[in-house]
Amino acid sequence: MDELAWADFLQDRFDTLVDQLDETDEFERDSIYVEAEQYYKEFLEAGFDPDLVAMLLSPESRVEHYEELTEYGATLDIEDLL
């Protein structure tokens, strides 16, 4: 996959996951969390909103990747996550 196709793919997956997150309840979010975990680093590197990237991750993944997420600018309070 060339660079432009990869960027389009990432944008599509990110937009889809954000839309799905808005449309599901907390019990249906596991599949979103799983896919977001696969691509979160690429989303951050592509310059997507780090707070939205963090929202797509499970609470456990937010804790696990806290340092990396905040380095990219996510505004997370670790005490709220624990």
Backbone atoms as SQL, in Angstrom:
CREATE TABLE atoms (id INTEGER PRIMARY KEY, chain TEXT, resi INTEGER, resn TEXT, atom TEXT, x REAL, y REAL, z REAL);
INSERT INTO atoms VALUES
  (1, 'A', 1, 'MET', 'N', 0.859, -1.168, 0.000),
  (2, 'A', 1, 'MET', 'CA', 0.000, 0.000, 0.000),
  (3, 'A', 1, 'MET', 'C', 0.905, 1.231, 0.000),
  (4, 'A', 2, 'ASP', 'N', 0.660, 2.144, -0.950),
  (5, 'A', 2, 'ASP', 'CA', 1.495, 3.333, -0.993),
  (6, 'A', 2, 'ASP', 'C', 1.111, 4.312, 0.119),
  (7, 'A', 3, 'GLU', 'N', 1.926, 5.331, 0.288),
  (8, 'A', 3, 'GLU', 'CA', 1.761, 6.258, 1.413),
  (9, 'A', 3, 'GLU', 'C', 0.416, 6.979, 1.400),
  (10, 'A', 4, 'LEU', 'N', -0.029, 7.404, 0.237),
  (11, 'A', 4, 'LEU', 'CA', -1.313, 8.103, 0.139),
  (12, 'A', 4, 'LEU', 'C', -2.477, 7.171, 0.460),
  (13, 'A', 5, 'ALA', 'N', -2.420, 5.956, -0.040),
  (14, 'A', 5, 'ALA', 'CA', -3.473, 4.982, 0.252),
  (15, 'A', 5, 'ALA', 'C', -3.489, 4.650, 1.747),
  (16, 'A', 6, 'TRP', 'N', -2.314, 4.551, 2.358),
  (17, 'A', 6, 'TRP', 'CA', -2.232, 4.277, 3.796),
  (18, 'A', 6, 'TRP', 'C', -2.841, 5.435, 4.595),
  (19, 'A', 7, 'ALA', 'N', -2.529, 6.662, 4.203),
  (20, 'A', 7, 'ALA', 'CA', -3.084, 7.831, 4.891),
  (21, 'A', 7, 'ALA', 'C', -4.609, 7.856, 4.758),
  (22, 'A', 8, 'ASP', 'N', -5.114, 7.547, 3.588),
  (23, 'A', 8, 'ASP', 'CA', -6.567, 7.490, 3.377),
  (24, 'A', 8, 'ASP', 'C', -7.198, 6.382, 4.216),
  (25, 'A', 9, 'PHE', 'N', -6.535, 5.238, 4.265),
  (26, 'A', 9, 'PHE', 'CA', -7.022, 4.117, 5.069),
  (27, 'A', 9, 'PHE', 'C', -7.096, 4.513, 6.544),
  (28, 'A', 10, 'LEU', 'N', -6.014, 5.103, 7.058),
  (29, 'A', 10, 'LEU', 'CA', -5.999, 5.515, 8.466),
  (30, 'A', 10, 'LEU', 'C', -7.096, 6.533, 8.764),
  (31, 'A', 11, 'GLN', 'N', -7.270, 7.506, 7.874),
  (32, 'A', 11, 'GLN', 'CA', -8.308, 8.515, 8.084),
  (33, 'A', 11, 'GLN', 'C', -9.693, 7.867, 8.110),
  (34, 'A', 12, 'ASP', 'N', -9.916, 6.949, 7.188),
  (35, 'A', 12, 'ASP', 'CA', -11.204, 6.253, 7.140),
  (36, 'A', 12, 'ASP', 'C', -11.445, 5.436, 8.406),
  (37, 'A', 13, 'ARG', 'N', -10.438, 4.683, 8.852),
  (38, 'A', 13, 'ARG', 'CA', -10.592, 3.861, 10.062),
  (39, 'A', 13, 'ARG', 'C', -10.817, 4.744, 11.283),
  (40, 'A', 14, 'PHE', 'N', -10.066, 5.830, 11.394),
  (41, 'A', 14, 'PHE', 'CA', -10.206, 6.739, 12.525),
  (42, 'A', 14, 'PHE', 'C', -11.607, 7.336, 12.563),
  (43, 'A', 15, 'ASP', 'N', -12.056, 7.858, 11.431),
  (44, 'A', 15, 'ASP', 'CA', -13.395, 8.458, 11.362),
  (45, 'A', 15, 'ASP', 'C', -14.481, 7.440, 11.689),
  (46, 'A', 16, 'THR', 'N', -14.334, 6.234, 11.174),
  (47, 'A', 16, 'THR', 'CA', -15.314, 5.178, 11.426),
  (48, 'A', 16, 'THR', 'C', -15.354, 4.811, 12.902),
  (49, 'A', 17, 'LEU', 'N', -14.187, 4.667, 13.508),
  (50, 'A', 17, 'LEU', 'CA', -14.140, 4.312, 14.929),
  (51, 'A', 17, 'LEU', 'C', -14.744, 5.412, 15.806),
  (52, 'A', 18, 'VAL', 'N', -14.454, 6.665, 15.491),
  (53, 'A', 18, 'VAL', 'CA', -15.031, 7.778, 16.255),
  (54, 'A', 18, 'VAL', 'C', -16.546, 7.772, 16.109),
  (55, 'A', 19, 'ASP', 'N', -17.043, 7.584, 14.889),
  (56, 'A', 19, 'ASP', 'CA', -18.494, 7.523, 14.668),
  (57, 'A', 19, 'ASP', 'C', -19.116, 6.358, 15.429),
  (58, 'A', 20, 'GLN', 'N', -18.480, 5.197, 15.379),
  (59, 'A', 20, 'GLN', 'CA', -18.997, 4.028, 16.082),
  (60, 'A', 20, 'GLN', 'C', -19.010, 4.246, 17.589),
  (61, 'A', 21, 'LEU', 'N', -17.986, 4.899, 18.105),
  (62, 'A', 21, 'LEU', 'CA', -17.917, 5.166, 19.541),
  (63, 'A', 21, 'LEU', 'C', -19.095, 6.030, 19.980),
  (64, 'A', 22, 'ASP', 'N', -19.447, 6.997, 19.164),
  (65, 'A', 22, 'ASP', 'CA', -20.575, 7.875, 19.479),
  (66, 'A', 22, 'ASP', 'C', -21.910, 7.148, 19.427),
  (67, 'A', 23, 'GLU', 'N', -21.976, 6.062, 18.648),
  (68, 'A', 23, 'GLU', 'CA', -23.245, 5.375, 18.415),
  (69, 'A', 23, 'GLU', 'C', -23.446, 4.128, 19.280),
  (70, 'A', 24, 'THR', 'N', -22.448, 3.752, 20.066),
  (71, 'A', 24, 'THR', 'CA', -22.554, 2.516, 20.834),
  (72, 'A', 24, 'THR', 'C', -22.602, 2.813, 22.321),
  (73, 'A', 25, 'ASP', 'N', -23.077, 1.830, 23.057),
  (74, 'A', 25, 'ASP', 'CA', -23.022, 1.966, 24.507),
  (75, 'A', 25, 'ASP', 'C', -21.756, 1.280, 25.007),
  (76, 'A', 26, 'GLU', 'N', -21.496, 1.378, 26.297),
  (77, 'A', 26, 'GLU', 'CA', -20.237, 0.876, 26.828),
  (78, 'A', 26, 'GLU', 'C', -20.055, -0.626, 26.658),
  (79, 'A', 27, 'PHE', 'N', -21.145, -1.371, 26.522),
  (80, 'A', 27, 'PHE', 'CA', -21.046, -2.818, 26.377),
  (81, 'A', 27, 'PHE', 'C', -20.673, -3.240, 24.962),
  (82, 'A', 28, 'GLU', 'N', -20.851, -2.357, 24.002),
  (83, 'A', 28, 'GLU', 'CA', -20.550, -2.672, 22.602),
  (84, 'A', 28, 'GLU', 'C', -19.199, -2.110, 22.156),
  (85, 'A', 29, 'ARG', 'N', -18.467, -1.539, 23.056),
  (86, 'A', 29, 'ARG', 'CA', -17.242, -0.833, 22.676),
  (87, 'A', 29, 'ARG', 'C', -16.001, -1.710, 22.577),
  (88, 'A', 30, 'ASP', 'N', -16.079, -2.940, 22.984),
  (89, 'A', 30, 'ASP', 'CA', -14.887, -3.791, 22.975),
  (90, 'A', 30, 'ASP', 'C', -14.251, -3.902, 21.593),
  (91, 'A', 31, 'SER', 'N', -15.043, -4.051, 20.551),
  (92, 'A', 31, 'SER', 'CA', -14.471, -4.180, 19.205),
  (93, 'A', 31, 'SER', 'C', -13.791, -2.884, 18.772),
  (94, 'A', 32, 'ILE', 'N', -14.330, -1.752, 19.213),
  (95, 'A', 32, 'ILE', 'CA', -13.700, -0.469, 18.911),
  (96, 'A', 32, 'ILE', 'C', -12.353, -0.391, 19.624),
  (97, 'A', 33, 'TYR', 'N', -12.339, -0.759, 20.900),
  (98, 'A', 33, 'TYR', 'CA', -11.103, -0.735, 21.674),
  (99, 'A', 33, 'TYR', 'C', -10.030, -1.624, 21.057),
  (100, 'A', 34, 'VAL', 'N', -10.430, -2.793, 20.595),
  (101, 'A', 34, 'VAL', 'CA', -9.468, -3.735, 20.012),
  (102, 'A', 34, 'VAL', 'C', -8.847, -3.154, 18.741),
  (103, 'A', 35, 'GLU', 'N', -9.668, -2.607, 17.860),
  (104, 'A', 35, 'GLU', 'CA', -9.126, -2.050, 16.620),
  (105, 'A', 35, 'GLU', 'C', -8.302, -0.797, 16.892),
  (106, 'A', 36, 'ALA', 'N', -8.770, 0.046, 17.780),
  (107, 'A', 36, 'ALA', 'CA', -8.028, 1.267, 18.106),
  (108, 'A', 36, 'ALA', 'C', -6.656, 0.926, 18.685),
  (109, 'A', 37, 'GLU', 'N', -6.582, -0.131, 19.475),
  (110, 'A', 37, 'GLU', 'CA', -5.308, -0.565, 20.040),
  (111, 'A', 37, 'GLU', 'C', -4.315, -0.935, 18.938),
  (112, 'A', 38, 'GLN', 'N', -4.815, -1.506, 17.857),
  (113, 'A', 38, 'GLN', 'CA', -3.950, -1.895, 16.738),
  (114, 'A', 38, 'GLN', 'C', -3.354, -0.688, 16.025),
  (115, 'A', 39, 'TYR', 'N', -4.114, 0.408, 15.940),
  (116, 'A', 39, 'TYR', 'CA', -3.713, 1.538, 15.110),
  (117, 'A', 39, 'TYR', 'C', -3.402, 2.811, 15.877),
  (118, 'A', 40, 'TYR', 'N', -3.482, 2.805, 17.201),
  (119, 'A', 40, 'TYR', 'CA', -3.365, 4.064, 17.941),
  (120, 'A', 40, 'TYR', 'C', -2.053, 4.791, 17.637),
  (121, 'A', 41, 'LYS', 'N', -0.957, 4.062, 17.544),
  (122, 'A', 41, 'LYS', 'CA', 0.347, 4.680, 17.275),
  (123, 'A', 41, 'LYS', 'C', 0.361, 5.343, 15.897),
  (124, 'A', 42, 'GLU', 'N', -0.187, 4.665, 14.905),
  (125, 'A', 42, 'GLU', 'CA', -0.252, 5.237, 13.571),
  (126, 'A', 42, 'GLU', 'C', -1.158, 6.463, 13.547),
  (127, 'A', 43, 'PHE', 'N', -2.267, 6.418, 14.301),
  (128, 'A', 43, 'PHE', 'CA', -3.150, 7.581, 14.394),
  (129, 'A', 43, 'PHE', 'C', -2.397, 8.775, 14.973),
  (130, 'A', 44, 'LEU', 'N', -1.652, 8.543, 16.034),
  (131, 'A', 44, 'LEU', 'CA', -0.884, 9.631, 16.649),
  (132, 'A', 44, 'LEU', 'C', 0.169, 10.178, 15.698),
  (133, 'A', 45, 'GLU', 'N', 0.902, 9.285, 15.058),
  (134, 'A', 45, 'GLU', 'CA', 1.956, 9.701, 14.131),
  (135, 'A', 45, 'GLU', 'C', 1.393, 10.456, 12.931),
  (136, 'A', 46, 'ALA', 'N', 0.153, 10.138, 12.545),
  (137, 'A', 46, 'ALA', 'CA', -0.480, 10.814, 11.410),
  (138, 'A', 46, 'ALA', 'C', -1.032, 12.183, 11.807),
  (139, 'A', 47, 'GLY', 'N', -0.987, 12.499, 13.102),
  (140, 'A', 47, 'GLY', 'CA', -1.415, 13.812, 13.545),
  (141, 'A', 47, 'GLY', 'C', -2.878, 13.932, 13.920),
  (142, 'A', 48, 'PHE', 'N', -3.556, 12.806, 14.121),
  (143, 'A', 48, 'PHE', 'CA', -4.958, 12.861, 14.549),
  (144, 'A', 48, 'PHE', 'C', -5.030, 13.379, 15.984),
  (145, 'A', 49, 'ASP', 'N', -6.162, 13.940, 16.333),
  (146, 'A', 49, 'ASP', 'CA', -6.370, 14.525, 17.655),
  (147, 'A', 49, 'ASP', 'C', -6.042, 13.497, 18.737),
  (148, 'A', 50, 'PRO', 'N', -5.016, 13.757, 19.555),
  (149, 'A', 50, 'PRO', 'CA', -4.607, 12.760, 20.548),
  (150, 'A', 50, 'PRO', 'C', -5.672, 12.499, 21.608),
  (151, 'A', 51, 'ASP', 'N', -6.512, 13.477, 21.901),
  (152, 'A', 51, 'ASP', 'CA', -7.590, 13.232, 22.861),
  (153, 'A', 51, 'ASP', 'C', -8.625, 12.271, 22.289),
  (154, 'A', 52, 'LEU', 'N', -8.909, 12.383, 20.993),
  (155, 'A', 52, 'LEU', 'CA', -9.832, 11.432, 20.357),
  (156, 'A', 52, 'LEU', 'C', -9.213, 10.049, 20.261),
  (157, 'A', 53, 'VAL', 'N', -7.932, 9.998, 19.964),
  (158, 'A', 53, 'VAL', 'CA', -7.241, 8.702, 19.922),
  (159, 'A', 53, 'VAL', 'C', -7.352, 8.039, 21.293),
  (160, 'A', 54, 'ALA', 'N', -7.112, 8.794, 22.350),
  (161, 'A', 54, 'ALA', 'CA', -7.208, 8.247, 23.707),
  (162, 'A', 54, 'ALA', 'C', -8.623, 7.767, 24.002),
  (163, 'A', 55, 'MET', 'N', -9.632, 8.508, 23.557),
  (164, 'A', 55, 'MET', 'CA', -11.024, 8.099, 23.783),
  (165, 'A', 55, 'MET', 'C', -11.342, 6.767, 23.132),
  (166, 'A', 56, 'LEU', 'N', -10.684, 6.477, 22.023),
  (167, 'A', 56, 'LEU', 'CA', -10.943, 5.229, 21.306),
  (168, 'A', 56, 'LEU', 'C', -10.344, 4.017, 22.025),
  (169, 'A', 57, 'LEU', 'N', -9.423, 4.263, 22.929),
  (170, 'A', 57, 'LEU', 'CA', -8.774, 3.173, 23.647),
  (171, 'A', 57, 'LEU', 'C', -9.550, 2.815, 24.906),
  (172, 'A', 58, 'SER', 'N', -9.430, 1.584, 25.307),
  (173, 'A', 58, 'SER', 'CA', -10.046, 1.155, 26.562),
  (174, 'A', 58, 'SER', 'C', -9.377, 1.900, 27.714),
  (175, 'A', 59, 'PRO', 'N', -10.064, 2.005, 28.842),
  (176, 'A', 59, 'PRO', 'CA', -9.433, 2.643, 30.009),
  (177, 'A', 59, 'PRO', 'C', -8.090, 2.000, 30.385),
  (178, 'A', 60, 'GLU', 'N', -8.013, 0.692, 30.278),
  (179, 'A', 60, 'GLU', 'CA', -6.765, -0.004, 30.598),
  (180, 'A', 60, 'GLU', 'C', -5.649, 0.391, 29.628),
  (181, 'A', 61, 'SER', 'N', -5.994, 0.516, 28.342),
  (182, 'A', 61, 'SER', 'CA', -4.996, 0.907, 27.344),
  (183, 'A', 61, 'SER', 'C', -4.563, 2.357, 27.528),
  (184, 'A', 62, 'ARG', 'N', -5.477, 3.210, 27.969),
  (185, 'A', 62, 'ARG', 'CA', -5.103, 4.599, 28.253),
  (186, 'A', 62, 'ARG', 'C', -4.051, 4.649, 29.351),
  (187, 'A', 63, 'VAL', 'N', -4.207, 3.823, 30.357),
  (188, 'A', 63, 'VAL', 'CA', -3.210, 3.763, 31.431),
  (189, 'A', 63, 'VAL', 'C', -1.903, 3.202, 30.885),
  (190, 'A', 64, 'GLU', 'N', -1.995, 2.115, 30.150),
  (191, 'A', 64, 'GLU', 'CA', -0.806, 1.463, 29.602),
  (192, 'A', 64, 'GLU', 'C', -0.009, 2.397, 28.690),
  (193, 'A', 65, 'HIS', 'N', -0.690, 3.200, 27.896),
  (194, 'A', 65, 'HIS', 'CA', -0.038, 4.075, 26.915),
  (195, 'A', 65, 'HIS', 'C', -0.065, 5.544, 27.340),
  (196, 'A', 66, 'TYR', 'N', -0.278, 5.783, 28.627),
  (197, 'A', 66, 'TYR', 'CA', -0.431, 7.143, 29.147),
  (198, 'A', 66, 'TYR', 'C', 0.719, 8.059, 28.723),
  (199, 'A', 67, 'GLU', 'N', 1.932, 7.622, 28.951),
  (200, 'A', 67, 'GLU', 'CA', 3.091, 8.463, 28.646),
  (201, 'A', 67, 'GLU', 'C', 3.140, 8.823, 27.163),
  (202, 'A', 68, 'GLU', 'N', 2.939, 7.842, 26.327),
  (203, 'A', 68, 'GLU', 'CA', 2.983, 8.074, 24.885),
  (204, 'A', 68, 'GLU', 'C', 1.851, 9.001, 24.432),
  (205, 'A', 69, 'LEU', 'N', 0.655, 8.764, 24.946),
  (206, 'A', 69, 'LEU', 'CA', -0.481, 9.609, 24.581),
  (207, 'A', 69, 'LEU', 'C', -0.252, 11.062, 24.991),
  (208, 'A', 70, 'THR', 'N', 0.254, 11.264, 26.193),
  (209, 'A', 70, 'THR', 'CA', 0.479, 12.635, 26.652),
  (210, 'A', 70, 'THR', 'C', 1.639, 13.291, 25.916),
  (211, 'A', 71, 'GLU', 'N', 2.618, 12.513, 25.492),
  (212, 'A', 71, 'GLU', 'CA', 3.710, 13.073, 24.691),
  (213, 'A', 71, 'GLU', 'C', 3.182, 13.632, 23.373),
  (214, 'A', 72, 'TYR', 'N', 2.135, 13.036, 22.835),
  (215, 'A', 72, 'TYR', 'CA', 1.528, 13.525, 21.597),
  (216, 'A', 72, 'TYR', 'C', 0.489, 14.616, 21.856),
  (217, 'A', 73, 'GLY', 'N', 0.265, 14.949, 23.138),
  (218, 'A', 73, 'GLY', 'CA', -0.611, 16.062, 23.462),
  (219, 'A', 73, 'GLY', 'C', -1.945, 15.722, 24.060),
  (220, 'A', 74, 'ALA', 'N', -2.220, 14.445, 24.319),
  (221, 'A', 74, 'ALA', 'CA', -3.488, 14.080, 24.950),
  (222, 'A', 74, 'ALA', 'C', -3.523, 14.656, 26.355),
  (223, 'A', 75, 'THR', 'N', -4.680, 15.146, 26.734),
  (224, 'A', 75, 'THR', 'CA', -4.847, 15.707, 28.076),
  (225, 'A', 75, 'THR', 'C', -5.575, 14.697, 28.940),
  (226, 'A', 76, 'LEU', 'N', -4.807, 13.831, 29.554),
  (227, 'A', 76, 'LEU', 'CA', -5.328, 12.780, 30.410),
  (228, 'A', 76, 'LEU', 'C', -4.888, 13.012, 31.842),
  (229, 'A', 77, 'ASP', 'N', -5.780, 12.782, 32.766),
  (230, 'A', 77, 'ASP', 'CA', -5.432, 12.857, 34.185),
  (231, 'A', 77, 'ASP', 'C', -5.285, 11.422, 34.675),
  (232, 'A', 78, 'ILE', 'N', -4.063, 11.040, 34.995),
  (233, 'A', 78, 'ILE', 'CA', -3.795, 9.650, 35.388),
  (234, 'A', 78, 'ILE', 'C', -4.615, 9.250, 36.601),
  (235, 'A', 79, 'GLU', 'N', -4.896, 10.164, 37.500),
  (236, 'A', 79, 'GLU', 'CA', -5.687, 9.824, 38.685),
  (237, 'A', 79, 'GLU', 'C', -7.119, 9.465, 38.325),
  (238, 'A', 80, 'ASP', 'N', -7.659, 10.080, 37.273),
  (239, 'A', 80, 'ASP', 'CA', -8.999, 9.730, 36.814),
  (240, 'A', 80, 'ASP', 'C', -9.030, 8.340, 36.178),
  (241, 'A', 81, 'LEU', 'N', -7.898, 7.930, 35.644),
  (242, 'A', 81, 'LEU', 'CA', -7.830, 6.641, 34.960),
  (243, 'A', 81, 'LEU', 'C', -7.642, 5.474, 35.920),
  (244, 'A', 82, 'LEU', 'N', -7.101, 5.743, 37.086),
  (245, 'A', 82, 'LEU', 'CA', -6.811, 4.659, 38.037),
  (246, 'A', 82, 'LEU', 'C', -7.968, 4.370, 38.942);
